Amino acid sequence: MFDLTGFLHFLVAILVVLSVHESAHAVTAYYLGDPTAKLKGRISLNPIRHLDLYGSLIFLLTMRIGWGKPVPVNSENFKKPVRDSALTALAGPMSNFALSFAVAFLWKHTGKFMPEILLTQLQTIFHVSIFLGVFNLLPFPPLDGSKILGLFIPRKYEYQYANYLENGVQYFIAIMMIDVLVLSNFLGYPVFGLVIRKISVIVEGILILGT
Protein backbone atom coordinates (compact mmCIF):
# COMPACT_ATOMS: atom_id res chain seq x y z
CA MET A 1 0.00 0.00 0.00
CA PHE A 2 1.31 3.43 -0.96
CA ASP A 3 2.41 5.45 2.08
CA LEU A 4 1.51 9.03 1.14
CA THR A 5 2.71 10.49 4.44
CA GLY A 6 6.07 8.76 4.16
CA PHE A 7 6.42 9.90 0.55
CA LEU A 8 5.74 13.52 1.49
CA HIS A 9 8.30 13.36 4.30
CA PHE A 10 10.79 11.95 1.81
CA LEU A 11 9.99 14.61 -0.79
CA VAL A 12 10.50 17.45 1.70
CA ALA A 13 13.74 15.85 2.87
CA ILE A 14 15.07 15.56 -0.69
CA LEU A 15 14.30 19.21 -1.45
CA VAL A 16 16.04 20.37 1.74
CA VAL A 17 19.04 18.08 1.38
CA LEU A 18 19.62 18.82 -2.32
CA SER A 19 19.39 22.57 -1.74
CA VAL A 20 22.00 22.45 1.03
CA HIS A 21 24.24 20.08 -0.94
CA GLU A 22 24.30 22.07 -4.18
CA SER A 23 24.55 25.43 -2.42
CA ALA A 24 27.60 24.12 -0.55
CA HIS A 25 29.31 23.46 -3.89
CA ALA A 26 28.48 26.96 -5.11
CA VAL A 27 29.60 28.70 -1.91
CA THR A 28 32.88 26.77 -1.78
CA ALA A 29 33.66 27.49 -5.44
CA TYR A 30 32.96 31.19 -4.86
CA TYR A 31 35.28 31.43 -1.86
CA LEU A 32 37.98 29.58 -3.78
CA GLY A 33 37.82 32.18 -6.55
CA ASP A 34 35.20 30.99 -9.04
CA PRO A 35 32.02 33.14 -9.18
CA THR A 36 30.37 31.11 -11.98
CA ALA A 37 27.81 29.34 -9.81
CA LYS A 38 27.04 32.50 -7.85
CA LEU A 39 26.39 34.45 -11.05
CA LYS A 40 23.99 31.71 -12.18
CA GLY A 41 22.02 31.94 -8.95
CA ARG A 42 23.15 28.62 -7.51
CA ILE A 43 23.94 29.99 -4.06
CA SER A 44 20.34 29.48 -3.08
CA LEU A 45 18.20 27.25 -0.88
CA ASN A 46 15.46 27.33 -3.52
CA PRO A 47 15.27 23.65 -4.56
CA ILE A 48 13.92 24.49 -8.03
CA ARG A 49 17.35 25.87 -8.95
CA HIS A 50 19.01 22.56 -8.15
CA LEU A 51 16.73 19.86 -9.59
CA ASP A 52 18.11 17.58 -12.32
CA LEU A 53 15.73 15.63 -14.57
CA TYR A 54 17.52 12.26 -14.49
CA GLY A 55 18.64 12.58 -10.88
CA SER A 56 15.11 13.44 -9.77
CA LEU A 57 13.69 10.50 -11.74
CA ILE A 58 16.10 8.10 -10.04
CA PHE A 59 15.12 9.58 -6.67
CA LEU A 60 11.43 8.93 -7.32
CA LEU A 61 12.10 5.40 -8.59
CA THR A 62 14.34 4.34 -5.72
CA MET A 63 13.20 6.62 -2.88
CA ARG A 64 16.89 6.72 -1.98
CA ILE A 65 19.43 7.36 -4.72
CA GLY A 66 19.70 10.38 -7.03
CA TRP A 67 21.47 13.67 -7.63
CA GLY A 68 20.89 17.36 -8.26
CA LYS A 69 21.76 19.55 -11.23
CA PRO A 70 25.58 19.87 -11.41
CA VAL A 71 26.85 23.22 -10.16
CA PRO A 72 28.73 25.05 -12.96
CA VAL A 73 32.39 25.44 -12.11
CA ASN A 74 35.17 27.08 -14.13
CA SER A 75 38.35 25.59 -12.71
CA GLU A 76 40.45 28.20 -14.56
CA ASN A 77 39.36 30.68 -11.89
CA PHE A 78 40.94 28.59 -9.14
CA LYS A 79 44.49 29.21 -7.93
CA LYS A 80 45.06 25.46 -7.74
CA PRO A 81 42.54 23.95 -10.19
CA VAL A 82 42.88 20.27 -9.28
CA ARG A 83 42.86 20.79 -5.53
CA ASP A 84 40.14 23.44 -5.53
CA SER A 85 37.91 21.44 -7.88
CA ALA A 86 38.18 18.50 -5.49
CA LEU A 87 37.43 20.71 -2.47
CA THR A 88 34.41 22.16 -4.24
CA ALA A 89 33.16 18.64 -4.96
CA LEU A 90 33.86 17.46 -1.42
CA ALA A 91 31.83 20.35 0.02
CA GLY A 92 28.58 18.70 -1.11
CA PRO A 93 28.85 15.42 0.82
CA MET A 94 30.40 17.21 3.80
CA SER A 95 27.41 19.55 3.93
CA ASN A 96 25.16 16.47 4.02
CA PHE A 97 26.99 15.06 7.02
CA ALA A 98 26.98 18.47 8.75
CA LEU A 99 23.24 18.84 8.15
CA SER A 100 22.60 15.35 9.52
CA PHE A 101 24.67 16.12 12.61
CA ALA A 102 22.74 19.36 13.24
CA VAL A 103 19.39 17.62 12.76
CA ALA A 104 20.38 14.73 15.05
CA PHE A 105 21.52 17.17 17.72
CA LEU A 106 18.24 19.06 17.46
CA TRP A 107 15.99 16.03 17.74
CA LYS A 108 18.12 14.38 20.44
CA HIS A 109 18.00 17.40 22.73
CA THR A 110 14.61 18.94 21.90
CA GLY A 111 12.70 16.08 20.28
CA LYS A 112 10.51 15.42 23.30
CA PHE A 113 9.02 18.90 22.89
CA MET A 114 8.32 18.52 19.16
CA PRO A 115 5.09 17.42 17.49
CA GLU A 116 5.46 13.94 16.03
CA ILE A 117 5.17 15.13 12.42
CA LEU A 118 8.14 17.49 12.85
CA LEU A 119 10.22 14.85 14.62
CA THR A 120 9.53 12.36 11.82
CA GLN A 121 10.51 14.97 9.22
CA LEU A 122 13.80 15.68 10.97
CA GLN A 123 14.58 11.98 11.20
CA THR A 124 13.82 11.58 7.50
CA ILE A 125 16.14 14.48 6.64
CA PHE A 126 18.82 12.88 8.80
CA HIS A 127 18.69 9.53 7.01
CA VAL A 128 18.29 10.95 3.48
CA SER A 129 21.11 13.46 3.96
CA ILE A 130 23.59 10.81 5.09
CA PHE A 131 22.54 8.44 2.32
CA LEU A 132 22.96 11.16 -0.30
CA GLY A 133 26.34 12.16 1.12
CA VAL A 134 27.66 8.60 0.99
CA PHE A 135 26.19 8.03 -2.48
CA ASN A 136 27.85 11.17 -3.86
CA LEU A 137 31.27 9.99 -2.73
CA LEU A 138 31.14 7.18 -5.30
CA PRO A 139 33.79 7.87 -8.01
CA PHE A 140 31.36 7.89 -10.94
CA PRO A 141 30.30 10.96 -12.95
CA PRO A 142 28.24 13.04 -12.34
CA LEU A 143 28.77 12.29 -8.63
CA ASP A 144 31.16 14.32 -6.50
CA GLY A 145 33.48 11.40 -5.92
CA SER A 146 34.46 11.44 -9.60
CA LYS A 147 35.83 14.98 -9.18
CA ILE A 148 37.52 14.22 -5.86
CA LEU A 149 39.21 11.35 -7.72
CA GLY A 150 41.08 13.97 -9.74
CA LEU A 151 43.41 14.54 -6.78
CA PHE A 152 44.81 11.06 -7.24
CA ILE A 153 45.08 10.89 -11.04
CA PRO A 154 48.68 11.13 -12.37
CA ARG A 155 49.24 13.90 -14.91
CA LYS A 156 49.95 11.43 -17.70
CA TYR A 157 46.37 10.18 -17.40
CA GLU A 158 44.70 13.62 -17.35
CA TYR A 159 43.26 13.19 -20.86
CA GLN A 160 41.72 9.82 -20.04
CA TYR A 161 40.35 11.23 -16.80
CA ALA A 162 38.78 14.21 -18.59
CA ASN A 163 37.21 11.82 -21.09
CA TYR A 164 35.90 9.71 -18.20
CA LEU A 165 34.24 12.75 -16.62
CA GLU A 166 32.69 13.80 -19.92
CA ASN A 167 31.38 10.46 -21.14
CA GLY A 168 30.95 8.43 -17.97
CA VAL A 169 27.58 9.94 -17.03
CA GLN A 170 25.55 8.04 -19.63
CA TYR A 171 27.10 4.73 -18.60
CA PHE A 172 26.49 5.41 -14.92
CA ILE A 173 22.84 6.27 -15.57
CA ALA A 174 22.48 3.04 -17.56
CA ILE A 175 24.03 1.03 -14.72
CA MET A 176 21.72 2.69 -12.21
CA MET A 177 18.65 1.95 -14.30
CA ILE A 178 19.68 -1.70 -14.67
CA ASP A 179 20.28 -1.91 -10.92
CA VAL A 180 16.92 -0.35 -10.07
CA LEU A 181 14.71 -1.89 -12.75
CA VAL A 182 16.37 -5.26 -13.38
CA LEU A 183 18.61 -6.44 -10.55
CA SER A 184 16.18 -5.33 -7.86
CA ASN A 185 13.50 -7.54 -9.45
CA PHE A 186 15.79 -10.59 -9.42
CA LEU A 187 17.46 -10.01 -6.06
CA GLY A 188 14.68 -8.14 -4.30
CA TYR A 189 16.80 -5.03 -3.75
CA PRO A 190 19.06 -2.67 -5.75
CA VAL A 191 22.72 -3.59 -5.20
CA PHE A 192 23.94 0.01 -5.07
CA GLY A 193 21.26 0.88 -2.56
CA LEU A 194 22.17 -2.01 -0.27
CA VAL A 195 25.89 -1.23 -0.22
CA ILE A 196 25.34 2.48 0.36
CA ARG A 197 22.78 1.75 3.06
CA LYS A 198 25.27 -0.44 4.96
CA ILE A 199 27.87 2.35 4.87
CA SER A 200 25.25 4.96 5.79
CA VAL A 201 24.26 3.03 8.92
CA ILE A 202 27.87 3.21 10.12
CA VAL A 203 28.03 6.96 9.45
CA GLU A 204 24.68 7.45 11.21
CA GLY A 205 25.99 5.71 14.31
CA ILE A 206 29.11 7.88 14.39
CA LEU A 207 27.13 11.12 14.01
CA ILE A 208 24.57 10.19 16.66
CA LEU A 209 27.34 9.31 19.11
CA GLY A 210 28.86 12.73 18.40
CA THR A 211 25.72 14.58 19.47
PDB file of C-alpha atoms in Angstrom:
ATOM      1  CA  MET A   1       0.000   0.000   0.000  1.00  0.00           C
ATOM      2  CA  PHE A   2       1.314   3.435  -0.959  1.00  0.00           C
ATOM      3  CA  ASP A   3       2.412   5.453   2.081  1.00  0.00           C
ATOM      4  CA  LEU A   4       1.512   9.028   1.138  1.00  0.00           C
ATOM      5  CA  THR A   5       2.708  10.494   4.445  1.00  0.00           C
ATOM      6  CA  GLY A   6       6.069   8.763   4.155  1.00  0.00           C
ATOM      7  CA  PHE A   7       6.421   9.897   0.547  1.00  0.00           C
ATOM      8  CA  LEU A   8       5.735  13.522   1.494  1.00  0.00           C
ATOM      9  CA  HIS A   9       8.299  13.361   4.304  1.00  0.00           C
ATOM     10  CA  PHE A  10      10.795  11.946   1.809  1.00  0.00           C
ATOM     11  CA  LEU A  11       9.989  14.610  -0.789  1.00  0.00           C
ATOM     12  CA  VAL A  12      10.497  17.447   1.703  1.00  0.00           C
ATOM     13  CA  ALA A  13      13.741  15.851   2.865  1.00  0.00           C
ATOM     14  CA  ILE A  14      15.068  15.559  -0.689  1.00  0.00           C
ATOM     15  CA  LEU A  15      14.300  19.207  -1.451  1.00  0.00           C
ATOM     16  CA  VAL A  16      16.037  20.366   1.738  1.00  0.00           C
ATOM     17  CA  VAL A  17      19.044  18.077   1.376  1.00  0.00           C
ATOM     18  CA  LEU A  18      19.620  18.824  -2.321  1.00  0.00           C
ATOM     19  CA  SER A  19      19.394  22.569  -1.737  1.00  0.00           C
ATOM     20  CA  VAL A  20      21.999  22.447   1.032  1.00  0.00           C
ATOM     21  CA  HIS A  21      24.239  20.077  -0.943  1.00  0.00           C
ATOM     22  CA  GLU A  22      24.304  22.069  -4.183  1.00  0.00           C
ATOM     23  CA  SER A  23      24.554  25.433  -2.415  1.00  0.00           C
ATOM     24  CA  ALA A  24      27.603  24.125  -0.548  1.00  0.00           C
ATOM     25  CA  HIS A  25      29.308  23.463  -3.891  1.00  0.00           C
ATOM     26  CA  ALA A  26      28.478  26.963  -5.105  1.00  0.00           C
ATOM     27  CA  VAL A  27      29.603  28.698  -1.907  1.00  0.00           C
ATOM     28  CA  THR A  28      32.877  26.773  -1.782  1.00  0.00           C
ATOM     29  CA  ALA A  29      33.655  27.495  -5.439  1.00  0.00           C
ATOM     30  CA  TYR A  30      32.958  31.188  -4.861  1.00  0.00           C
ATOM     31  CA  TYR A  31      35.283  31.431  -1.858  1.00  0.00           C
ATOM     32  CA  LEU A  32      37.985  29.578  -3.779  1.00  0.00           C
ATOM     33  CA  GLY A  33      37.818  32.176  -6.549  1.00  0.00           C
ATOM     34  CA  ASP A  34      35.195  30.987  -9.036  1.00  0.00           C
ATOM     35  CA  PRO A  35      32.023  33.144  -9.181  1.00  0.00           C
ATOM     36  CA  THR A  36      30.373  31.112 -11.984  1.00  0.00           C
ATOM     37  CA  ALA A  37      27.807  29.342  -9.811  1.00  0.00           C
ATOM     38  CA  LYS A  38      27.037  32.502  -7.847  1.00  0.00           C
ATOM     39  CA  LEU A  39      26.389  34.447 -11.054  1.00  0.00           C
ATOM     40  CA  LYS A  40      23.990  31.708 -12.178  1.00  0.00           C
ATOM     41  CA  GLY A  41      22.023  31.938  -8.948  1.00  0.00           C
ATOM     42  CA  ARG A  42      23.146  28.615  -7.508  1.00  0.00           C
ATOM     43  CA  ILE A  43      23.937  29.994  -4.061  1.00  0.00           C
ATOM     44  CA  SER A  44      20.336  29.485  -3.077  1.00  0.00           C
ATOM     45  CA  LEU A  45      18.195  27.250  -0.882  1.00  0.00           C
ATOM     46  CA  ASN A  46      15.459  27.334  -3.520  1.00  0.00           C
ATOM     47  CA  PRO A  47      15.267  23.652  -4.563  1.00  0.00           C
ATOM     48  CA  ILE A  48      13.920  24.494  -8.034  1.00  0.00           C
ATOM     49  CA  ARG A  49      17.346  25.873  -8.949  1.00  0.00           C
ATOM     50  CA  HIS A  50      19.012  22.560  -8.150  1.00  0.00           C
ATOM     51  CA  LEU A  51      16.726  19.857  -9.588  1.00  0.00           C
ATOM     52  CA  ASP A  52      18.107  17.576 -12.316  1.00  0.00           C
ATOM     53  CA  LEU A  53      15.727  15.625 -14.571  1.00  0.00           C
ATOM     54  CA  TYR A  54      17.518  12.262 -14.491  1.00  0.00           C
ATOM     55  CA  GLY A  55      18.645  12.581 -10.883  1.00  0.00           C
ATOM     56  CA  SER A  56      15.105  13.437  -9.772  1.00  0.00           C
ATOM     57  CA  LEU A  57      13.685  10.502 -11.739  1.00  0.00           C
ATOM     58  CA  ILE A  58      16.103   8.096 -10.035  1.00  0.00           C
ATOM     59  CA  PHE A  59      15.122   9.584  -6.668  1.00  0.00           C
ATOM     60  CA  LEU A  60      11.435   8.929  -7.324  1.00  0.00           C
ATOM     61  CA  LEU A  61      12.097   5.395  -8.589  1.00  0.00           C
ATOM     62  CA  THR A  62      14.342   4.343  -5.715  1.00  0.00           C
ATOM     63  CA  MET A  63      13.199   6.622  -2.876  1.00  0.00           C
ATOM     64  CA  ARG A  64      16.894   6.716  -1.976  1.00  0.00           C
ATOM     65  CA  ILE A  65      19.428   7.363  -4.724  1.00  0.00           C
ATOM     66  CA  GLY A  66      19.705  10.380  -7.026  1.00  0.00           C
ATOM     67  CA  TRP A  67      21.470  13.673  -7.630  1.00  0.00           C
ATOM     68  CA  GLY A  68      20.888  17.364  -8.261  1.00  0.00           C
ATOM     69  CA  LYS A  69      21.757  19.553 -11.230  1.00  0.00           C
ATOM     70  CA  PRO A  70      25.576  19.871 -11.406  1.00  0.00           C
ATOM     71  CA  VAL A  71      26.846  23.223 -10.163  1.00  0.00           C
ATOM     72  CA  PRO A  72      28.725  25.053 -12.965  1.00  0.00           C
ATOM     73  CA  VAL A  73      32.393  25.439 -12.106  1.00  0.00           C
ATOM     74  CA  ASN A  74      35.169  27.079 -14.126  1.00  0.00           C
ATOM     75  CA  SER A  75      38.354  25.593 -12.709  1.00  0.00           C
ATOM     76  CA  GLU A  76      40.446  28.197 -14.562  1.00  0.00           C
ATOM     77  CA  ASN A  77      39.359  30.680 -11.894  1.00  0.00           C
ATOM     78  CA  PHE A  78      40.942  28.593  -9.141  1.00  0.00           C
ATOM     79  CA  LYS A  79      44.486  29.209  -7.929  1.00  0.00           C
ATOM     80  CA  LYS A  80      45.063  25.455  -7.739  1.00  0.00           C
ATOM     81  CA  PRO A  81      42.538  23.952 -10.194  1.00  0.00           C
ATOM     82  CA  VAL A  82      42.881  20.268  -9.280  1.00  0.00           C
ATOM     83  CA  ARG A  83      42.862  20.795  -5.529  1.00  0.00           C
ATOM     84  CA  ASP A  84      40.142  23.442  -5.530  1.00  0.00           C
ATOM     85  CA  SER A  85      37.914  21.442  -7.881  1.00  0.00           C
ATOM     86  CA  ALA A  86      38.180  18.503  -5.492  1.00  0.00           C
ATOM     87  CA  LEU A  87      37.432  20.706  -2.470  1.00  0.00           C
ATOM     88  CA  THR A  88      34.405  22.157  -4.235  1.00  0.00           C
ATOM     89  CA  ALA A  89      33.162  18.643  -4.960  1.00  0.00           C
ATOM     90  CA  LEU A  90      33.857  17.464  -1.417  1.00  0.00           C
ATOM     91  CA  ALA A  91      31.825  20.347   0.022  1.00  0.00           C
ATOM     92  CA  GLY A  92      28.577  18.700  -1.109  1.00  0.00           C
ATOM     93  CA  PRO A  93      28.855  15.421   0.823  1.00  0.00           C
ATOM     94  CA  MET A  94      30.400  17.209   3.803  1.00  0.00           C
ATOM     95  CA  SER A  95      27.407  19.552   3.928  1.00  0.00           C
ATOM     96  CA  ASN A  96      25.158  16.475   4.025  1.00  0.00           C
ATOM     97  CA  PHE A  97      26.985  15.064   7.018  1.00  0.00           C
ATOM     98  CA  ALA A  98      26.980  18.468   8.747  1.00  0.00           C
ATOM     99  CA  LEU A  99      23.236  18.837   8.147  1.00  0.00           C
ATOM    100  CA  SER A 100      22.601  15.351   9.519  1.00  0.00           C
ATOM    101  CA  PHE A 101      24.668  16.118  12.614  1.00  0.00           C
ATOM    102  CA  ALA A 102      22.741  19.355  13.240  1.00  0.00           C
ATOM    103  CA  VAL A 103      19.388  17.624  12.758  1.00  0.00           C
ATOM    104  CA  ALA A 104      20.383  14.729  15.045  1.00  0.00           C
ATOM    105  CA  PHE A 105      21.524  17.173  17.723  1.00  0.00           C
ATOM    106  CA  LEU A 106      18.241  19.059  17.460  1.00  0.00           C
ATOM    107  CA  TRP A 107      15.985  16.025  17.738  1.00  0.00           C
ATOM    108  CA  LYS A 108      18.124  14.383  20.442  1.00  0.00           C
ATOM    109  CA  HIS A 109      17.997  17.395  22.735  1.00  0.00           C
ATOM    110  CA  THR A 110      14.613  18.944  21.904  1.00  0.00           C
ATOM    111  CA  GLY A 111      12.702  16.080  20.277  1.00  0.00           C
ATOM    112  CA  LYS A 112      10.513  15.421  23.304  1.00  0.00           C
ATOM    113  CA  PHE A 113       9.019  18.901  22.892  1.00  0.00           C
ATOM    114  CA  MET A 114       8.317  18.523  19.159  1.00  0.00           C
ATOM    115  CA  PRO A 115       5.093  17.417  17.488  1.00  0.00           C
ATOM    116  CA  GLU A 116       5.464  13.937  16.028  1.00  0.00           C
ATOM    117  CA  ILE A 117       5.166  15.126  12.421  1.00  0.00           C
ATOM    118  CA  LEU A 118       8.145  17.485  12.849  1.00  0.00           C
ATOM    119  CA  LEU A 119      10.220  14.846  14.619  1.00  0.00           C
ATOM    120  CA  THR A 120       9.525  12.364  11.819  1.00  0.00           C
ATOM    121  CA  GLN A 121      10.508  14.972   9.224  1.00  0.00           C
ATOM    122  CA  LEU A 122      13.797  15.682  10.973  1.00  0.00           C
ATOM    123  CA  GLN A 123      14.579  11.983  11.199  1.00  0.00           C
ATOM    124  CA  THR A 124      13.821  11.578   7.496  1.00  0.00           C
ATOM    125  CA  ILE A 125      16.137  14.480   6.638  1.00  0.00           C
ATOM    126  CA  PHE A 126      18.823  12.876   8.804  1.00  0.00           C
ATOM    127  CA  HIS A 127      18.687   9.533   7.007  1.00  0.00           C
ATOM    128  CA  VAL A 128      18.288  10.953   3.484  1.00  0.00           C
ATOM    129  CA  SER A 129      21.108  13.456   3.961  1.00  0.00           C
ATOM    130  CA  ILE A 130      23.587  10.806   5.085  1.00  0.00           C
ATOM    131  CA  PHE A 131      22.543   8.438   2.319  1.00  0.00           C
ATOM    132  CA  LEU A 132      22.958  11.156  -0.303  1.00  0.00           C
ATOM    133  CA  GLY A 133      26.343  12.163   1.122  1.00  0.00           C
ATOM    134  CA  VAL A 134      27.662   8.598   0.989  1.00  0.00           C
ATOM    135  CA  PHE A 135      26.195   8.034  -2.481  1.00  0.00           C
ATOM    136  CA  ASN A 136      27.845  11.169  -3.858  1.00  0.00           C
ATOM    137  CA  LEU A 137      31.265   9.989  -2.730  1.00  0.00           C
ATOM    138  CA  LEU A 138      31.136   7.181  -5.304  1.00  0.00           C
ATOM    139  CA  PRO A 139      33.790   7.872  -8.005  1.00  0.00           C
ATOM    140  CA  PHE A 140      31.365   7.895 -10.945  1.00  0.00           C
ATOM    141  CA  PRO A 141      30.297  10.962 -12.953  1.00  0.00           C
ATOM    142  CA  PRO A 142      28.240  13.038 -12.335  1.00  0.00           C
ATOM    143  CA  LEU A 143      28.769  12.287  -8.632  1.00  0.00           C
ATOM    144  CA  ASP A 144      31.161  14.322  -6.497  1.00  0.00           C
ATOM    145  CA  GLY A 145      33.479  11.396  -5.920  1.00  0.00           C
ATOM    146  CA  SER A 146      34.464  11.444  -9.596  1.00  0.00           C
ATOM    147  CA  LYS A 147      35.835  14.978  -9.177  1.00  0.00           C
ATOM    148  CA  ILE A 148      37.520  14.216  -5.863  1.00  0.00           C
ATOM    149  CA  LEU A 149      39.208  11.352  -7.720  1.00  0.00           C
ATOM    150  CA  GLY A 150      41.083  13.970  -9.745  1.00  0.00           C
ATOM    151  CA  LEU A 151      43.406  14.545  -6.778  1.00  0.00           C
ATOM    152  CA  PHE A 152      44.809  11.065  -7.243  1.00  0.00           C
ATOM    153  CA  ILE A 153      45.082  10.886 -11.043  1.00  0.00           C
ATOM    154  CA  PRO A 154      48.677  11.128 -12.372  1.00  0.00           C
ATOM    155  CA  ARG A 155      49.239  13.897 -14.910  1.00  0.00           C
ATOM    156  CA  LYS A 156      49.949  11.433 -17.704  1.00  0.00           C
ATOM    157  CA  TYR A 157      46.367  10.181 -17.398  1.00  0.00           C
ATOM    158  CA  GLU A 158      44.703  13.615 -17.355  1.00  0.00           C
ATOM    159  CA  TYR A 159      43.261  13.194 -20.861  1.00  0.00           C
ATOM    160  CA  GLN A 160      41.719   9.818 -20.035  1.00  0.00           C
ATOM    161  CA  TYR A 161      40.355  11.227 -16.799  1.00  0.00           C
ATOM    162  CA  ALA A 162      38.777  14.212 -18.588  1.00  0.00           C
ATOM    163  CA  ASN A 163      37.209  11.817 -21.086  1.00  0.00           C
ATOM    164  CA  TYR A 164      35.899   9.713 -18.202  1.00  0.00           C
ATOM    165  CA  LEU A 165      34.243  12.755 -16.620  1.00  0.00           C
ATOM    166  CA  GLU A 166      32.687  13.803 -19.923  1.00  0.00           C
ATOM    167  CA  ASN A 167      31.376  10.455 -21.138  1.00  0.00           C
ATOM    168  CA  GLY A 168      30.946   8.432 -17.974  1.00  0.00           C
ATOM    169  CA  VAL A 169      27.579   9.939 -17.033  1.00  0.00           C
ATOM    170  CA  GLN A 170      25.547   8.038 -19.626  1.00  0.00           C
ATOM    171  CA  TYR A 171      27.096   4.729 -18.596  1.00  0.00           C
ATOM    172  CA  PHE A 172      26.486   5.410 -14.923  1.00  0.00           C
ATOM    173  CA  ILE A 173      22.838   6.267 -15.565  1.00  0.00           C
ATOM    174  CA  ALA A 174      22.480   3.040 -17.560  1.00  0.00           C
ATOM    175  CA  ILE A 175      24.032   1.029 -14.725  1.00  0.00           C
ATOM    176  CA  MET A 176      21.723   2.688 -12.206  1.00  0.00           C
ATOM    177  CA  MET A 177      18.649   1.952 -14.297  1.00  0.00           C
ATOM    178  CA  ILE A 178      19.683  -1.698 -14.666  1.00  0.00           C
ATOM    179  CA  ASP A 179      20.283  -1.908 -10.922  1.00  0.00           C
ATOM    180  CA  VAL A 180      16.918  -0.350 -10.068  1.00  0.00           C
ATOM    181  CA  LEU A 181      14.715  -1.889 -12.754  1.00  0.00           C
ATOM    182  CA  VAL A 182      16.372  -5.263 -13.382  1.00  0.00           C
ATOM    183  CA  LEU A 183      18.611  -6.442 -10.555  1.00  0.00           C
ATOM    184  CA  SER A 184      16.177  -5.328  -7.864  1.00  0.00           C
ATOM    185  CA  ASN A 185      13.501  -7.545  -9.450  1.00  0.00           C
ATOM    186  CA  PHE A 186      15.786 -10.588  -9.415  1.00  0.00           C
ATOM    187  CA  LEU A 187      17.465 -10.014  -6.063  1.00  0.00           C
ATOM    188  CA  GLY A 188      14.684  -8.144  -4.295  1.00  0.00           C
ATOM    189  CA  TYR A 189      16.799  -5.030  -3.749  1.00  0.00           C
ATOM    190  CA  PRO A 190      19.060  -2.673  -5.747  1.00  0.00           C
ATOM    191  CA  VAL A 191      22.716  -3.590  -5.204  1.00  0.00           C
ATOM    192  CA  PHE A 192      23.944   0.015  -5.072  1.00  0.00           C
ATOM    193  CA  GLY A 193      21.259   0.877  -2.562  1.00  0.00           C
ATOM    194  CA  LEU A 194      22.168  -2.012  -0.272  1.00  0.00           C
ATOM    195  CA  VAL A 195      25.892  -1.226  -0.225  1.00  0.00           C
ATOM    196  CA  ILE A 196      25.338   2.478   0.360  1.00  0.00           C
ATOM    197  CA  ARG A 197      22.779   1.753   3.061  1.00  0.00           C
ATOM    198  CA  LYS A 198      25.274  -0.436   4.961  1.00  0.00           C
ATOM    199  CA  ILE A 199      27.871   2.346   4.873  1.00  0.00           C
ATOM    200  CA  SER A 200      25.253   4.957   5.788  1.00  0.00           C
ATOM    201  CA  VAL A 201      24.261   3.033   8.920  1.00  0.00           C
ATOM    202  CA  ILE A 202      27.874   3.206  10.116  1.00  0.00           C
ATOM    203  CA  VAL A 203      28.027   6.962   9.453  1.00  0.00           C
ATOM    204  CA  GLU A 204      24.679   7.454  11.213  1.00  0.00           C
ATOM    205  CA  GLY A 205      25.988   5.709  14.309  1.00  0.00           C
ATOM    206  CA  ILE A 206      29.108   7.876  14.392  1.00  0.00           C
ATOM    207  CA  LEU A 207      27.133  11.116  14.009  1.00  0.00           C
ATOM    208  CA  ILE A 208      24.565  10.194  16.661  1.00  0.00           C
ATOM    209  CA  LEU A 209      27.345   9.315  19.105  1.00  0.00           C
ATOM    210  CA  GLY A 210      28.864  12.729  18.398  1.00  0.00           C
ATOM    211  CA  THR A 211      25.721  14.577  19.466  1.00  0.00           C
TER     212      THR A 211
END
